[in-house]
Amino acid sequence: MKIVPLTAALMALVWAPAVLAQPASKTATASPTATAFLTQFATDGTDSVSWAQFEAFRKQRYAETDRNHDGHVDEQEYVDEYLQRFDVRLADARAGHLRQTDTRFKALDRDKNGAVSRAEYDAAGERTWAGYETSQNATQETAAASSRDPLKMPTSHTANGMLELYDRNKDGAVDREEFDAVRAASFAATDTDGNGKLSLAEYTAEFEGRLDQQRQRVRADAERQARVRFASLDKDADGRMTFAEYQLSGKRMFDRADSNGDGIVDARDPEPVAGAHSANGNR
């Protein structure tokens, strides 16, 4: 399903009123929630989105989602449209992770001989463990960080990531024995030619495998959540979502980003309180 952008005429009519609105200070920094909202819905380098602009965008998206043009959106149409957008985010995130692979490999390869020895690998492990011991209470992943990475790849730089990577017995903690065992197994699995060191190709292939496994898990979870959202939005449970039902979630999304309630999302909106609905466009 191809998503068609708003026509120039529609954009001109809808976005014109925003010119009359008092602009946010150019020196102001938007909150994480406002930034996520503006990244998705602001166009042509603008730094604000009014309710009228957002509603026009939602009407266009609703029409595009209604593939059979019967005036309603059914569950499969809703899920397919969401997954199409989500797949783009996943692909971008995967590419971003892979771009960092060479940098991470070079950081491990301390003697710059083009391979990571077991000693170099273990030295990196010592640094990781030391960081975990001293800062595990201060490195919890935030909701904003999770939103930035739709793949939600676990990282040893956070306490949550350490648990996901190394907590084998799932007791909510990582001890040194677990940590060492997982790292030893990971080195052996990555060293596919068994020469006792890791090449860039081996290192990249192992990481790509984990990326793709994570993508499958995250995408399956996203599809399940999309079906739950559809059921929640389809208030009369007739299997067809009207625009009014669809826009209930849009209003919640806009209101969360427009935390000062002035009808415009921009840098003047402070970060909303925890627990409000997401502004990342899931609905």
XYZ file of C-alpha atoms in Angstrom:
283
model
C 0.000 0.000 0.000
C 1.499 3.291 -1.094
C 0.999 6.258 1.211
C 0.312 9.388 -0.860
C 1.372 12.744 0.640
C -1.055 15.614 1.090
C -1.550 17.669 -2.041
C 0.032 21.076 -2.297
C -3.364 22.745 -2.375
C -4.540 21.050 0.797
C -1.297 21.849 2.541
C -1.523 25.504 1.532
C -5.043 25.823 2.900
C -4.407 24.007 6.156
C -0.972 25.228 7.082
C -1.589 28.899 6.320
C -3.243 29.699 9.689
C -0.122 28.618 11.517
C 1.720 31.572 10.008
C -0.463 33.868 12.077
C 0.298 32.002 15.307
C 2.879 33.377 17.677
C 6.073 31.433 16.852
C 8.017 29.604 19.497
C 11.343 31.081 20.467
C 14.044 29.972 18.060
C 16.328 29.402 21.017
C 13.858 27.133 22.818
C 14.480 23.398 22.830
C 11.482 21.161 22.299
C 10.750 18.463 24.854
C 11.388 14.820 23.856
C 7.655 14.255 23.366
C 7.184 17.396 21.278
C 10.294 16.524 19.271
C 8.947 13.047 18.489
C 5.614 14.544 17.431
C 7.181 17.264 15.278
C 9.569 14.803 13.640
C 6.608 12.849 12.341
C 4.064 15.552 11.605
C 5.878 18.839 10.907
C 6.784 19.454 7.256
C 9.146 21.625 5.249
C 11.352 22.400 8.220
C 8.565 23.992 10.260
C 8.881 23.852 14.033
C 5.204 23.752 14.997
C 2.001 21.850 14.206
C -1.479 23.242 14.892
C -4.552 21.125 15.608
C -6.014 22.040 12.189
C -2.854 20.868 10.462
C -2.773 17.646 12.428
C -6.451 16.916 11.796
C -5.957 17.385 8.050
C -3.024 14.979 8.152
C -5.118 12.407 9.994
C -7.975 12.704 7.503
C -5.551 12.083 4.659
C -3.994 9.095 6.408
C -7.420 7.651 7.180
C -8.400 7.923 3.512
C -5.160 6.242 2.447
C -5.647 3.452 4.983
C -9.137 2.748 3.613
C -7.779 0.728 0.688
C -11.132 -0.514 -0.584
C -12.646 2.989 -0.361
C -15.773 1.877 1.460
C -15.618 4.816 3.854
C -14.428 2.728 6.805
C -11.158 1.192 7.991
C -11.263 -2.475 8.917
C -8.803 -4.249 11.194
C -6.518 -5.583 8.472
C -6.356 -2.217 6.718
C -5.458 -0.572 10.016
C -2.781 -3.137 10.864
C -1.263 -3.150 7.368
C -0.971 0.641 7.258
C 0.666 0.760 10.661
C 3.118 -2.040 9.869
C 4.098 -0.350 6.610
C 5.159 2.734 8.548
C 6.729 0.670 11.315
C 8.788 -1.334 8.815
C 10.359 1.904 7.584
C 11.348 2.789 11.146
C 12.758 -0.696 11.712
C 14.799 -0.552 8.499
C 16.205 2.856 9.417
C 17.065 1.643 12.914
C 18.760 -1.494 11.570
C 20.860 0.561 9.166
C 21.825 2.905 11.989
C 22.951 0.028 14.194
C 25.015 -1.474 11.376
C 26.710 1.854 10.697
C 28.075 1.697 14.243
C 29.447 -1.835 13.867
C 32.771 -0.766 12.387
C 33.237 1.810 15.161
C 32.559 -0.765 17.874
C 34.896 -3.276 16.262
C 37.731 -0.748 16.077
C 37.205 0.104 19.744
C 37.674 -3.575 20.628
C 40.698 -4.024 18.337
C 43.149 -2.167 20.554
C 46.298 -3.233 18.685
C 44.739 -2.298 15.324
C 45.666 -5.552 13.595
C 42.231 -6.048 12.065
C 41.108 -8.759 14.479
C 39.791 -8.928 18.035
C 41.707 -11.390 20.167
C 40.186 -13.140 23.155
C 42.363 -10.962 25.390
C 41.012 -7.783 23.788
C 37.476 -9.127 24.044
C 37.932 -9.983 27.718
C 39.457 -6.575 28.431
C 36.325 -4.957 27.028
C 34.281 -7.258 29.249
C 36.188 -6.074 32.308
C 35.374 -2.482 31.444
C 31.711 -3.362 30.938
C 31.515 -5.188 34.251
C 33.201 -2.349 36.116
C 30.710 0.112 34.658
C 27.791 -2.123 35.590
C 28.954 -2.453 39.184
C 29.344 1.275 39.685
C 26.345 2.636 37.805
C 23.670 -0.040 37.523
C 21.225 2.092 39.503
C 21.761 5.134 37.309
C 21.498 3.644 33.830
C 17.896 2.554 33.525
C 16.597 2.972 30.007
C 14.108 5.772 29.571
C 10.890 5.821 27.576
C 12.452 8.422 25.279
C 15.415 6.144 24.536
C 13.097 3.254 23.722
C 11.092 5.492 21.398
C 14.216 6.542 19.527
C 15.154 2.918 18.800
C 12.145 0.914 17.620
C 14.314 -2.224 17.580
C 14.955 -1.787 21.307
C 18.303 -3.547 21.014
C 19.631 -4.344 24.493
C 22.894 -2.644 25.391
C 25.384 -3.231 28.174
C 25.356 0.525 28.817
C 22.044 0.265 30.676
C 20.929 -1.814 33.636
C 17.930 -3.127 31.707
C 20.163 -4.074 28.808
C 22.567 -5.921 31.086
C 19.692 -7.955 32.476
C 18.422 -8.854 29.027
C 21.876 -9.817 27.798
C 23.311 -11.628 30.805
C 20.630 -12.565 33.366
C 20.465 -16.253 32.471
C 18.435 -17.439 35.463
C 16.030 -14.478 35.241
C 16.364 -13.570 38.913
C 16.549 -9.851 38.179
C 20.302 -9.570 38.719
C 23.528 -10.362 36.880
C 26.363 -12.013 38.776
C 29.915 -12.327 37.546
C 29.579 -16.027 36.755
C 26.602 -15.400 34.468
C 28.356 -12.480 32.814
C 31.522 -14.440 32.069
C 29.617 -17.497 30.834
C 27.509 -15.511 28.378
C 30.494 -13.609 27.024
C 32.529 -16.793 26.561
C 29.665 -18.445 24.692
C 29.173 -15.349 22.555
C 32.851 -15.217 21.567
C 32.845 -18.895 20.614
C 29.667 -18.549 18.541
C 30.969 -15.449 16.752
C 34.358 -17.039 15.962
C 32.905 -19.174 13.189
C 36.258 -20.244 11.739
C 37.544 -21.239 15.178
C 40.864 -19.406 14.924
C 40.560 -17.805 18.359
C 39.954 -14.265 17.130
C 37.124 -12.284 15.595
C 37.265 -10.696 12.168
C 35.112 -7.714 11.237
C 33.038 -9.998 8.998
C 32.397 -12.437 11.862
C 31.607 -9.627 14.277
C 29.197 -8.005 11.823
C 27.481 -11.279 10.884
C 26.808 -12.129 14.534
C 25.336 -8.706 15.181
C 23.222 -8.807 12.023
C 21.777 -12.106 13.180
C 20.756 -10.588 16.510
C 19.339 -7.529 14.772
C 17.147 -9.654 12.530
C 15.929 -11.850 15.387
C 15.074 -8.737 17.372
C 13.273 -7.250 14.373
C 11.058 -10.334 14.091
C 10.181 -10.184 17.789
C 9.513 -6.455 17.797
C 7.442 -6.564 14.610
C 5.305 -9.455 15.872
C 4.694 -7.561 19.101
C 3.846 -4.405 17.140
C 1.270 -6.308 15.092
C -0.350 -7.702 18.231
C -0.483 -4.243 19.767
C -1.987 -2.774 16.585
C -4.818 -5.309 16.723
C -5.436 -4.463 20.365
C -5.514 -0.760 19.499
C -8.012 -1.363 16.718
C -10.336 -3.204 19.082
C -10.019 -0.355 21.580
C -10.758 2.317 18.973
C -13.645 0.429 17.346
C -16.038 1.552 20.064
C -19.155 -0.058 18.614
C -17.246 -3.306 17.915
C -18.629 -3.626 14.391
C -15.230 -4.381 12.863
C -15.149 -1.042 11.049
C -13.464 2.070 12.361
C -15.035 5.408 11.492
C -12.926 8.546 11.243
C -14.470 9.800 14.482
C -13.331 6.623 16.248
C -9.910 6.865 14.600
C -9.485 10.484 15.616
C -10.159 9.808 19.293
C -6.627 8.449 19.538
C -5.307 11.287 17.386
C -6.749 13.817 19.816
C -5.099 12.058 22.747
C -1.795 12.019 20.891
C -2.015 15.707 20.017
C -3.119 16.749 23.502
C -0.205 14.911 25.086
C 2.314 16.699 22.872
C 0.439 20.020 23.238
C 1.060 19.991 26.972
C 0.426 23.724 27.460
C -2.975 23.425 25.756
C -2.594 26.299 23.293
C -3.585 24.233 20.244
C -0.073 24.201 18.788
C 2.715 21.683 19.347
C 6.052 23.462 19.478
C 9.070 24.112 21.690
C 6.927 25.922 24.264
C 5.269 22.657 25.323
C 6.952 21.172 28.418
C 7.436 17.431 28.747
C 4.087 15.891 29.763
C 3.672 13.865 32.900
C 4.518 10.173 32.766
C 1.736 7.814 31.766
C 0.113 9.955 29.096
C -0.425 8.464 25.636
C 2.537 8.193 23.266
C 3.268 10.866 20.659
C 5.212 8.546 18.353
C 2.324 7.963 15.981
C 1.431 4.382 16.898
C -2.240 5.085 16.532
